[in-house]
């Protein structure tokens, strides 16, 4: 009878351990879903003593849908979180400087390539094969957004409704302020209870399920379902439940970051994109907000010493590193063998971490929290089926992110250090990525090449990176009629792009207007 009661026990008390971006994103997703479940409460317990990592300042367009669903006005978000717009990642010096120039670069844009109907990739490949001196970039050929980014323009007008744009966009943001905004929304609109205490330990029953938390200030607190957002420490899933870690350091080499914030003035022209500049053993991120640049020197300590990293970062910052507050963050590269074990789910850094490239941390957190919220367990009996579904989906998603991150390194033709040479070693490249790359040597990528709706990055993302980095796909035989249509559309894209670049406001000017007047609500 007791066993039956345990199985049929309702899940009514949900707890989230840890605040920061991960915890409060989870609180909004779970809190919104719980509003439709009678007798379900959501509590977030945040340590008053542990600072959040707070360097995840880049997002992807999917975050707009989440913010809108939470009931957060875009105007409030932009005003409260030091937001700037992000339309692209501009990759600099990811190719050999002797072959491609001292300041080679390409855009991974957020707008879809080839928006006018014809797939322009075969035409671009044909141009590259027949005109060896062609300097036209892939993004310039296939998207008007290239021209907007290069002109440092915003993706919308002050009269454009909230969350709408002339082109697709995401945001750069102050992570600490973002967490505060999410916390305010979750507690004031979605009924999430906020407690402050340090979680010291947890109790487990005979079946291995968590039953209650032991805290320093609030004593013992009983819950039914536990969401671990306690960062790298992973208090519940790793420390208490002993779920193993899947190490990915043999595929993704960067494992440390030195971070620093650089003040800027009102005169600084804010790029509407993240700048990712490659160096001998990794890369530097550079994200401009209205009052500062968030920068980070990401590197592999197996290929560069910490003192060398500091010297190179200092050179990048124009000799200013000593005058800035900086810190080094170790990065354990990989993810948990299971993300949902018994009655505990990990999200955010407690789930895993790869590296900052392509803003994968906030992306995976938002994706996983939203996915969990759609299928919250209502009884203990539902846990096994739901956890299997969640674990299969998230393992698939994490593996695809590993592949996409690795792609940036393994197709580079840089030979100036062991880091870049080692990244091309076949043993370091995931097998599924090898198969894709082999296919794409002879055929340009199609949507059919990716099999699941749970691809975190779609074929458009692959196209921008592959051909931004001059991947050598064999040019196909093309008909005269296709050539004619493709050339017309490329010319039209240039015309549209230049027209939008002339029409749209300067990036900083729009941010200032939004702060003063706000955006139009839908």
Short mmCIF file of C-alpha atoms in Angstrom, two decimals:
data_model
loop_
_atom_site.label_atom_id
_atom_site.label_comp_id
_atom_site.label_asym_id
_atom_site.label_seq_id
_atom_site.Cartn_x
_atom_site.Cartn_y
_atom_site.Cartn_z
CA UNK A 1 0.00 0.00 0.00
CA UNK A 2 2.85 2.36 0.84
CA UNK A 3 4.56 1.62 -2.50
CA UNK A 4 1.33 2.33 -4.41
CA UNK A 5 0.91 5.59 -2.53
CA UNK A 6 4.46 6.65 -3.44
CA UNK A 7 3.92 5.90 -7.12
CA UNK A 8 0.62 7.78 -7.25
CA UNK A 9 1.89 10.67 -5.19
CA UNK A 10 1.13 14.00 -6.81
CA UNK A 11 3.91 16.42 -7.68
CA UNK A 12 2.76 19.62 -6.03
CA UNK A 13 5.90 21.27 -4.65
CA UNK A 14 8.51 22.20 -7.25
CA UNK A 15 11.79 23.77 -6.16
CA UNK A 16 14.55 25.43 -8.18
CA UNK A 17 18.00 25.53 -6.56
CA UNK A 18 20.05 28.53 -7.66
CA UNK A 19 19.30 31.92 -9.23
CA UNK A 20 21.22 33.65 -12.00
CA UNK A 21 20.10 33.49 -15.62
CA UNK A 22 19.52 29.71 -15.55
CA UNK A 23 17.48 29.63 -12.34
CA UNK A 24 15.27 32.56 -13.22
CA UNK A 25 14.76 31.47 -16.84
CA UNK A 26 13.61 28.14 -15.39
CA UNK A 27 11.40 29.93 -12.85
CA UNK A 28 9.60 31.83 -15.61
CA UNK A 29 9.11 28.79 -17.85
CA UNK A 30 8.04 26.52 -14.96
CA UNK A 31 6.03 29.22 -13.19
CA UNK A 32 4.05 29.97 -16.34
CA UNK A 33 3.30 26.27 -16.91
CA UNK A 34 2.39 25.72 -13.24
CA UNK A 35 -0.34 28.36 -13.43
CA UNK A 36 -2.43 25.79 -15.29
CA UNK A 37 -1.80 23.05 -12.70
CA UNK A 38 -3.99 23.24 -9.56
CA UNK A 39 -2.23 22.98 -6.19
CA UNK A 40 1.27 23.25 -7.72
CA UNK A 41 3.70 25.71 -6.14
CA UNK A 42 7.08 26.80 -7.51
CA UNK A 43 9.85 27.97 -5.14
CA UNK A 44 13.31 29.25 -6.03
CA UNK A 45 16.02 29.06 -3.36
CA UNK A 46 18.97 31.33 -4.05
CA UNK A 47 22.20 31.53 -2.12
CA UNK A 48 22.90 35.04 -0.79
CA UNK A 49 26.63 34.24 -0.69
CA UNK A 50 27.50 32.70 -4.07
CA UNK A 51 27.92 35.15 -6.98
CA UNK A 52 26.63 34.06 -10.38
CA UNK A 53 29.11 33.52 -13.24
CA UNK A 54 27.40 36.33 -15.16
CA UNK A 55 29.42 36.32 -18.40
CA UNK A 56 26.77 34.84 -20.70
CA UNK A 57 25.86 38.10 -22.39
CA UNK A 58 24.92 36.84 -25.86
CA UNK A 59 21.61 35.33 -26.99
CA UNK A 60 20.02 33.96 -30.17
CA UNK A 61 16.63 34.96 -31.69
CA UNK A 62 14.72 32.19 -29.87
CA UNK A 63 15.00 34.20 -26.63
CA UNK A 64 12.47 36.72 -28.00
CA UNK A 65 9.72 34.11 -28.03
CA UNK A 66 10.46 33.20 -24.43
CA UNK A 67 10.49 36.79 -23.18
CA UNK A 68 7.24 37.54 -24.98
CA UNK A 69 5.60 34.43 -23.53
CA UNK A 70 6.65 35.50 -20.02
CA UNK A 71 4.79 38.79 -20.49
CA UNK A 72 7.96 40.93 -20.41
CA UNK A 73 7.76 44.10 -22.51
CA UNK A 74 10.69 44.50 -24.89
CA UNK A 75 10.96 48.17 -23.90
CA UNK A 76 11.37 47.27 -20.21
CA UNK A 77 13.88 44.56 -21.06
CA UNK A 78 16.01 46.93 -23.17
CA UNK A 79 15.87 49.69 -20.56
CA UNK A 80 16.51 47.50 -17.50
CA UNK A 81 19.23 45.14 -18.80
CA UNK A 82 21.66 47.45 -20.68
CA UNK A 83 20.59 45.71 -23.88
CA UNK A 84 22.05 46.13 -27.36
CA UNK A 85 20.84 44.37 -30.49
CA UNK A 86 22.65 41.35 -31.94
CA UNK A 87 22.15 40.42 -35.59
CA UNK A 88 25.23 38.33 -36.20
CA UNK A 89 28.49 36.92 -34.93
CA UNK A 90 31.36 38.43 -36.91
CA UNK A 91 34.24 35.95 -36.96
CA UNK A 92 37.64 37.56 -37.49
CA UNK A 93 40.90 35.82 -38.42
CA UNK A 94 39.50 32.28 -38.28
CA UNK A 95 41.32 31.61 -41.56
CA UNK A 96 45.01 31.66 -42.53
CA UNK A 97 46.13 35.29 -42.75
CA UNK A 98 48.68 34.61 -45.48
CA UNK A 99 45.98 33.17 -47.77
CA UNK A 100 42.95 35.25 -46.85
CA UNK A 101 44.36 38.53 -45.59
CA UNK A 102 45.43 39.98 -42.24
CA UNK A 103 41.88 40.91 -41.24
CA UNK A 104 39.78 38.18 -42.85
CA UNK A 105 36.24 37.95 -41.48
CA UNK A 106 32.75 36.63 -42.11
CA UNK A 107 29.25 37.05 -40.69
CA UNK A 108 27.09 34.32 -39.21
CA UNK A 109 23.84 36.24 -39.69
CA UNK A 110 20.49 35.64 -38.00
CA UNK A 111 18.36 36.24 -41.10
CA UNK A 112 17.76 33.27 -43.40
CA UNK A 113 20.05 33.04 -46.42
CA UNK A 114 18.57 33.21 -49.94
CA UNK A 115 15.27 34.90 -48.88
CA UNK A 116 13.98 35.58 -52.41
CA UNK A 117 13.27 31.98 -53.42
CA UNK A 118 16.25 30.53 -55.27
CA UNK A 119 18.99 28.76 -53.29
CA UNK A 120 21.96 31.04 -53.99
CA UNK A 121 24.61 28.78 -52.46
CA UNK A 122 25.35 26.87 -55.70
CA UNK A 123 25.77 30.20 -57.52
CA UNK A 124 28.22 31.44 -54.90
CA UNK A 125 30.20 28.18 -55.10
CA UNK A 126 30.30 28.52 -58.89
CA UNK A 127 31.63 32.09 -58.57
CA UNK A 128 34.34 30.94 -56.16
CA UNK A 129 35.39 28.13 -58.49
CA UNK A 130 35.46 30.23 -61.68
CA UNK A 131 36.71 33.54 -60.27
CA UNK A 132 39.70 32.88 -58.02
CA UNK A 133 39.98 36.60 -57.20
CA UNK A 134 36.32 36.92 -56.14
CA UNK A 135 36.16 38.92 -52.90
CA UNK A 136 32.39 38.78 -52.41
CA UNK A 137 31.59 37.09 -49.12
CA UNK A 138 28.93 34.41 -48.81
CA UNK A 139 26.73 36.50 -46.46
CA UNK A 140 26.94 39.49 -48.81
CA UNK A 141 25.62 37.35 -51.67
CA UNK A 142 22.74 35.72 -49.82
CA UNK A 143 21.36 38.20 -47.25
CA UNK A 144 20.46 41.91 -47.05
CA UNK A 145 21.36 41.75 -43.34
CA UNK A 146 25.06 41.73 -44.25
CA UNK A 147 24.77 45.36 -45.39
CA UNK A 148 22.88 46.39 -42.24
CA UNK A 149 25.55 44.87 -39.99
CA UNK A 150 28.44 46.42 -41.89
CA UNK A 151 26.74 49.82 -41.66
CA UNK A 152 26.35 49.34 -37.85
CA UNK A 153 22.60 49.85 -38.11
CA UNK A 154 19.82 48.64 -35.81
CA UNK A 155 17.47 45.84 -36.95
CA UNK A 156 14.29 47.91 -36.53
CA UNK A 157 12.79 51.40 -36.29
CA UNK A 158 11.40 53.12 -33.21
CA UNK A 159 7.94 52.63 -34.79
CA UNK A 160 8.46 48.87 -35.28
CA UNK A 161 6.32 46.94 -32.75
CA UNK A 162 7.95 45.16 -29.82
CA UNK A 163 9.75 41.93 -30.73
CA UNK A 164 9.32 42.70 -34.44
CA UNK A 165 12.09 43.73 -36.81
CA UNK A 166 13.00 44.49 -40.39
CA UNK A 167 15.41 41.54 -40.00
CA UNK A 168 15.90 38.81 -37.41
CA UNK A 169 17.78 39.71 -34.24
CA UNK A 170 18.65 38.74 -30.68
CA UNK A 171 20.32 40.68 -27.89
CA UNK A 172 23.46 41.39 -25.94
CA UNK A 173 22.67 42.02 -22.28
CA UNK A 174 23.96 42.53 -18.76
CA UNK A 175 23.51 39.02 -17.31
CA UNK A 176 23.19 40.18 -13.68
CA UNK A 177 20.48 42.73 -14.56
CA UNK A 178 18.76 40.17 -16.78
CA UNK A 179 18.50 37.76 -13.84
CA UNK A 180 16.96 40.52 -11.72
CA UNK A 181 14.36 41.31 -14.38
CA UNK A 182 13.46 37.64 -14.74
CA UNK A 183 13.24 37.32 -10.94
CA UNK A 184 10.90 40.29 -10.67
CA UNK A 185 8.67 38.91 -13.43
CA UNK A 186 8.54 35.39 -11.99
CA UNK A 187 7.69 36.51 -8.47
CA UNK A 188 5.25 39.34 -9.32
CA UNK A 189 3.38 37.81 -12.29
CA UNK A 190 3.85 34.04 -12.14
CA UNK A 191 3.57 33.31 -8.42
CA UNK A 192 7.10 31.97 -7.89
CA UNK A 193 8.20 32.11 -4.24
CA UNK A 194 11.73 33.42 -3.69
CA UNK A 195 13.74 32.22 -0.68
CA UNK A 196 17.34 32.99 0.27
CA UNK A 197 19.46 30.31 1.92
CA UNK A 198 22.42 28.06 1.30
CA UNK A 199 21.53 24.46 0.48
CA UNK A 200 23.87 22.29 2.56
CA UNK A 201 22.58 18.79 1.78
CA UNK A 202 19.52 16.79 0.75
CA UNK A 203 17.76 13.65 1.97
CA UNK A 204 17.01 10.67 -0.27
CA UNK A 205 14.35 7.96 0.19
CA UNK A 206 14.71 4.20 -0.37
CA UNK A 207 14.03 4.54 -4.12
CA UNK A 208 16.76 7.17 -4.53
CA UNK A 209 14.41 10.14 -4.89
CA UNK A 210 15.17 13.45 -3.20
CA UNK A 211 12.75 14.27 -0.40
CA UNK A 212 13.95 17.43 1.32
CA UNK A 213 16.68 20.05 1.37
CA UNK A 214 18.80 21.00 4.36
CA UNK A 215 19.52 24.71 4.46
CA UNK A 216 21.52 26.96 6.75
CA UNK A 217 18.82 29.58 7.39
CA UNK A 218 15.49 27.89 6.73
CA UNK A 219 16.11 24.42 8.16
CA UNK A 220 14.67 21.40 6.34
CA UNK A 221 12.35 22.02 3.39
CA UNK A 222 10.36 19.22 1.72
CA UNK A 223 9.58 19.18 -2.02
CA UNK A 224 8.40 16.71 -4.67
CA UNK A 225 10.37 17.79 -7.77
CA UNK A 226 13.82 19.36 -7.76
CA UNK A 227 15.42 21.52 -10.48
CA UNK A 228 19.17 21.96 -10.03
CA UNK A 229 20.39 25.34 -11.32
CA UNK A 230 23.34 25.55 -8.92
CA UNK A 231 25.95 26.13 -11.62
CA UNK A 232 29.18 24.20 -12.08
CA UNK A 233 28.82 22.91 -8.50
CA UNK A 234 25.63 20.98 -9.37
CA UNK A 235 24.71 20.41 -5.74
CA UNK A 236 21.90 17.93 -6.33
CA UNK A 237 22.43 16.06 -9.61
CA UNK A 238 26.20 15.63 -9.32
CA UNK A 239 27.11 15.90 -5.64
CA UNK A 240 24.10 14.18 -4.12
CA UNK A 241 22.84 11.88 -6.86
CA UNK A 242 26.30 11.12 -8.28
CA UNK A 243 25.34 11.40 -11.95
CA UNK A 244 28.55 11.00 -14.02
CA UNK A 245 30.02 13.64 -16.35
CA UNK A 246 30.57 13.11 -20.09
CA UNK A 247 33.91 14.78 -20.89
CA UNK A 248 34.16 16.50 -24.28
CA UNK A 249 37.60 18.07 -23.86
CA UNK A 250 39.12 15.80 -26.50
CA UNK A 251 36.81 17.36 -29.09
CA UNK A 252 36.54 20.96 -27.84
CA UNK A 253 39.92 22.10 -26.55
CA UNK A 254 39.28 25.53 -25.02
CA UNK A 255 38.96 25.21 -21.24
CA UNK A 256 39.72 28.62 -19.72
CA UNK A 257 38.58 32.21 -20.14
CA UNK A 258 39.96 35.50 -18.84
CA UNK A 259 37.10 38.01 -18.68
CA UNK A 260 37.17 41.79 -18.37
CA UNK A 261 34.71 44.65 -18.79
CA UNK A 262 35.88 47.70 -20.72
CA UNK A 263 34.07 51.03 -20.15
CA UNK A 264 32.99 52.92 -23.28
CA UNK A 265 31.64 56.41 -23.89
CA UNK A 266 28.48 57.65 -25.60
CA UNK A 267 30.55 58.32 -28.75
CA UNK A 268 31.44 54.63 -29.18
CA UNK A 269 29.61 53.13 -32.19
CA UNK A 270 28.02 49.91 -30.93
CA UNK A 271 28.38 47.03 -33.39
CA UNK A 272 25.07 45.16 -33.83
CA UNK A 273 26.93 41.85 -33.60
CA UNK A 274 29.29 39.86 -31.39
CA UNK A 275 32.92 40.04 -32.50
CA UNK A 276 34.75 36.70 -32.21
CA UNK A 277 38.45 37.11 -33.02
CA UNK A 278 40.58 33.98 -33.30
CA UNK A 279 44.08 33.81 -31.83
CA UNK A 280 46.76 31.13 -31.63
CA UNK A 281 45.00 28.94 -29.05
CA UNK A 282 41.35 30.00 -29.07
CA UNK A 283 39.44 33.24 -29.58
CA UNK A 284 38.28 36.51 -27.98
CA UNK A 285 34.66 37.53 -27.57
CA UNK A 286 33.83 41.23 -27.67
CA UNK A 287 30.26 42.29 -26.87
CA UNK A 288 29.32 45.96 -26.75
CA UNK A 289 26.54 47.15 -24.44
CA UNK A 290 25.63 50.86 -24.19
CA UNK A 291 28.16 51.60 -21.41
CA UNK A 292 30.74 48.84 -21.63
CA UNK A 293 32.26 46.08 -23.69
CA UNK A 294 32.15 42.60 -22.22
CA UNK A 295 35.30 40.81 -23.37
CA UNK A 296 36.72 37.37 -22.79
CA UNK A 297 39.91 35.63 -23.89
CA UNK A 298 39.01 31.97 -24.42
CA UNK A 299 41.92 29.54 -24.71
CA UNK A 300 43.24 26.02 -24.26
CA UNK A 301 45.74 25.75 -21.41
CA UNK A 302 47.18 22.69 -23.16
CA UNK A 303 48.29 24.99 -25.98
CA UNK A 304 49.01 28.27 -24.17
CA UNK A 305 50.17 29.22 -20.67
CA UNK A 306 48.13 31.57 -18.50
CA UNK A 307 50.88 34.21 -18.69
CA UNK A 308 50.89 34.04 -22.50
CA UNK A 309 47.10 34.32 -22.46
CA UNK A 310 47.26 37.44 -20.27
CA UNK A 311 49.86 39.04 -22.55
CA UNK A 312 47.82 38.38 -25.68
CA UNK A 313 44.58 39.56 -24.07
CA UNK A 314 46.35 42.70 -22.90
CA UNK A 315 47.54 43.33 -26.45
CA UNK A 316 43.97 42.88 -27.74
CA UNK A 317 42.73 45.43 -25.17
CA UNK A 318 45.38 47.95 -26.15
CA UNK A 319 47.48 47.50 -23.00
CA UNK A 320 44.57 48.20 -20.63
CA UNK A 321 44.17 44.81 -18.92
CA UNK A 322 46.05 45.83 -15.76
CA UNK A 323 43.67 48.77 -15.24
CA UNK A 324 40.55 46.61 -15.55
CA UNK A 325 38.93 44.22 -13.11
CA UNK A 326 39.51 40.77 -14.63
CA UNK A 327 39.20 37.16 -13.54
CA UNK A 328 39.93 33.74 -14.93
CA UNK A 329 37.17 31.15 -15.27
CA UNK A 330 37.99 27.44 -15.63
CA UNK A 331 35.66 25.64 -18.03
CA UNK A 332 34.91 21.95 -17.56
CA UNK A 333 33.89 20.94 -21.05
CA UNK A 334 31.08 18.39 -21.29
CA UNK A 335 27.65 17.51 -19.91
CA UNK A 336 25.92 15.16 -17.47
CA UNK A 337 25.32 11.56 -18.49
CA UNK A 338 21.70 12.11 -17.47
CA UNK A 339 20.01 15.48 -17.15
CA UNK A 340 16.95 14.11 -15.36
CA UNK A 341 17.58 11.42 -12.76
CA UNK A 342 14.84 10.21 -10.38
CA UNK A 343 12.96 13.39 -9.37
CA UNK A 344 15.77 15.85 -10.15
CA UNK A 345 16.49 17.80 -13.36
CA UNK A 346 19.59 19.91 -14.00
CA UNK A 347 19.52 23.09 -16.09
CA UNK A 348 22.14 25.68 -17.02
CA UNK A 349 25.73 25.10 -15.96
CA UNK A 350 24.58 22.27 -13.66
CA UNK A 351 23.61 20.46 -16.85
CA UNK A 352 26.93 21.07 -18.60
CA UNK A 353 29.08 23.59 -20.45
CA UNK A 354 30.94 23.55 -23.75
CA UNK A 355 32.27 27.02 -24.49
CA UNK A 356 30.87 30.51 -25.20
CA UNK A 357 30.95 30.21 -29.01
CA UNK A 358 27.55 30.85 -30.63
CA UNK A 359 25.96 31.75 -27.23
CA UNK A 360 25.21 28.08 -26.56
CA UNK A 361 24.88 28.38 -22.76
CA UNK A 362 21.77 30.62 -22.59
CA UNK A 363 20.43 28.94 -25.74
CA UNK A 364 20.54 25.42 -24.23
CA UNK A 365 19.19 26.64 -20.88
CA UNK A 366 16.23 28.36 -22.49
CA UNK A 367 15.58 25.38 -24.77
CA UNK A 368 15.77 22.82 -21.95
CA UNK A 369 13.64 24.87 -19.53
CA UNK A 370 10.97 25.44 -22.16
CA UNK A 371 11.00 21.77 -23.13
CA UNK A 372 10.66 20.70 -19.47
CA UNK A 373 7.82 23.14 -18.88
CA UNK A 374 5.74 21.54 -21.65
CA UNK A 375 5.75 18.17 -19.85
CA UNK A 376 5.93 18.79 -16.12
CA UNK A 377 5.32 15.58 -14.12
CA UNK A 378 2.04 15.59 -12.21
CA UNK A 379 2.65 12.30 -10.36
CA UNK A 380 5.74 10.33 -9.38
CA UNK A 381 4.55 7.52 -11.69
CA UNK A 382 5.12 9.77 -14.72
CA UNK A 383 8.79 10.39 -13.90
CA UNK A 384 10.40 7.40 -15.73
CA UNK A 385 8.73 8.04 -19.10
CA UNK A 386 9.19 11.81 -18.94
CA UNK A 387 12.82 11.57 -17.82
CA UNK A 388 13.66 9.14 -20.63
CA UNK A 389 12.11 11.52 -23.17
CA UNK A 390 13.93 14.52 -21.69
CA UNK A 391 17.31 12.75 -21.48
CA UNK A 392 17.14 11.44 -25.04
CA UNK A 393 16.22 14.85 -26.42
CA UNK A 394 18.80 16.81 -24.44
CA UNK A 395 21.61 14.32 -25.17
CA UNK A 396 20.80 14.68 -28.87
CA UNK A 397 20.78 18.49 -28.56
CA UNK A 398 24.08 18.61 -26.65
CA UNK A 399 25.81 16.31 -29.15
CA UNK A 400 24.68 18.49 -32.06
CA UNK A 401 25.98 21.60 -30.28
CA UNK A 402 29.35 19.86 -29.77
CA UNK A 403 29.45 19.18 -33.52
CA UNK A 404 28.50 22.73 -34.51
CA UNK A 405 31.05 24.28 -32.14
CA UNK A 406 33.74 21.91 -33.42
CA UNK A 407 32.95 22.83 -37.02
CA UNK A 408 34.34 26.35 -36.46
CA UNK A 409 37.74 24.91 -35.59
CA UNK A 410 38.16 21.84 -37.74
CA UNK A 411 37.50 23.57 -41.08
CA UNK A 412 39.94 26.40 -40.38
CA UNK A 413 43.05 26.35 -42.54
CA UNK A 414 45.22 28.13 -39.93
CA UNK A 415 48.62 26.48 -39.45
CA UNK A 416 50.29 28.99 -37.11
CA UNK A 417 49.99 26.85 -33.96
CA UNK A 418 49.42 23.29 -32.74
CA UNK A 419 45.99 24.33 -31.49
CA UNK A 420 44.62 24.78 -35.00
CA UNK A 421 46.48 21.78 -36.40
CA UNK A 422 45.27 19.54 -33.55
CA UNK A 423 41.69 20.68 -34.15
CA UNK A 424 41.83 19.15 -37.62
CA UNK A 425 43.02 15.77 -36.32
CA UNK A 426 40.36 13.19 -37.32
CA UNK A 427 40.26 11.67 -33.82
CA UNK A 428 39.05 14.98 -32.39
CA UNK A 429 36.12 15.34 -34.84
CA UNK A 430 32.80 13.67 -33.88
CA UNK A 431 31.82 10.90 -36.30
CA UNK A 432 28.44 12.42 -37.29
CA UNK A 433 30.22 15.69 -38.17
CA UNK A 434 32.75 13.78 -40.29
CA UNK A 435 29.89 12.25 -42.25
CA UNK A 436 28.28 15.65 -42.82
CA UNK A 437 31.57 17.21 -43.91
CA UNK A 438 32.22 14.34 -46.34
CA UNK A 439 28.75 14.83 -47.84
CA UNK A 440 29.21 18.58 -48.07
CA UNK A 441 32.45 18.23 -50.02
CA UNK A 442 30.32 17.22 -53.00
CA UNK A 443 26.91 18.74 -52.27
CA UNK A 444 25.93 22.03 -50.64
CA UNK A 445 23.87 21.47 -47.45
CA UNK A 446 20.10 20.96 -47.55
CA UNK A 447 17.54 20.85 -44.75
CA UNK A 448 17.18 17.12 -45.46
CA UNK A 449 20.75 16.59 -44.17
CA UNK A 450 19.56 17.22 -40.59
CA UNK A 451 17.12 14.68 -39.23
CA UNK A 452 15.47 16.07 -36.12
CA UNK A 453 13.31 18.99 -35.03
CA UNK A 454 15.62 19.07 -32.01
CA UNK A 455 18.56 20.39 -34.01
CA UNK A 456 19.68 23.38 -31.96
CA UNK A 457 21.39 24.83 -35.04
CA UNK A 458 19.68 24.44 -38.41
CA UNK A 459 20.97 24.30 -41.96
CA UNK A 460 21.09 28.11 -42.26
CA UNK A 461 23.61 28.24 -39.41
CA UNK A 462 25.77 25.62 -41.09
CA UNK A 463 25.68 27.48 -44.42
CA UNK A 464 26.93 30.75 -42.93
CA UNK A 465 29.81 29.08 -41.07
CA UNK A 466 30.84 26.62 -43.80
CA UNK A 467 31.01 29.18 -46.56
CA UNK A 468 32.09 32.05 -44.38
CA UNK A 469 35.16 29.88 -43.83
CA UNK A 470 35.48 29.00 -47.54
CA UNK A 471 34.63 25.33 -47.17
CA UNK A 472 35.53 23.56 -50.39
CA UNK A 473 32.31 22.11 -51.74
CA UNK A 474 32.52 20.93 -55.34
CA UNK A 475 30.67 23.35 -57.61
CA UNK A 476 27.64 21.70 -59.25
CA UNK A 477 26.67 21.91 -62.91
CA UNK A 478 24.07 24.66 -63.19
CA UNK A 479 21.62 25.59 -65.92
CA UNK A 480 21.69 28.91 -67.72
CA UNK A 481 18.20 29.70 -66.44
CA UNK A 482 19.35 29.15 -62.82
CA UNK A 483 22.38 31.41 -63.39
CA UNK A 484 20.11 34.13 -64.74
CA UNK A 485 17.65 33.93 -61.81
CA UNK A 486 20.46 33.69 -59.21
CA UNK A 487 22.28 36.73 -60.59
CA UNK A 488 19.05 38.72 -60.56
CA UNK A 489 18.33 37.79 -56.96
CA UNK A 490 21.89 38.55 -55.80
CA UNK A 491 21.57 42.01 -57.34
CA UNK A 492 18.17 42.43 -55.70
CA UNK A 493 19.57 41.40 -52.31
CA UNK A 494 22.28 44.04 -52.65
CA UNK A 495 19.67 46.67 -53.52
CA UNK A 496 17.43 45.67 -50.58
CA UNK A 497 20.41 45.54 -48.22
CA UNK A 498 21.69 48.98 -49.17
CA UNK A 499 18.15 50.37 -48.97
CA UNK A 500 17.66 48.99 -45.44
CA UNK A 501 21.10 50.24 -44.38
CA UNK A 502 20.05 53.72 -45.51
CA UNK A 503 16.59 53.51 -43.89
CA UNK A 504 17.45 52.00 -40.49
CA UNK A 505 18.80 54.13 -37.62
CA UNK A 506 22.24 54.00 -36.11
CA UNK A 507 22.34 51.30 -33.45
CA UNK A 508 23.08 53.54 -30.47
CA UNK A 509 20.62 56.19 -31.68
CA UNK A 510 17.77 53.66 -31.61
CA UNK A 511 18.73 52.39 -28.15
CA UNK A 512 18.67 55.97 -26.86
CA UNK A 513 15.24 56.55 -28.43
CA UNK A 514 13.84 53.37 -26.89
CA UNK A 515 15.05 54.50 -23.46
CA UNK A 516 13.35 57.85 -23.98
CA UNK A 517 10.11 56.94 -25.77
CA UNK A 518 9.73 53.14 -25.69
CA UNK A 519 8.73 50.83 -28.52
CA UNK A 520 5.23 50.50 -29.95
CA UNK A 521 3.28 47.65 -28.36
CA UNK A 522 1.50 45.22 -30.65
#
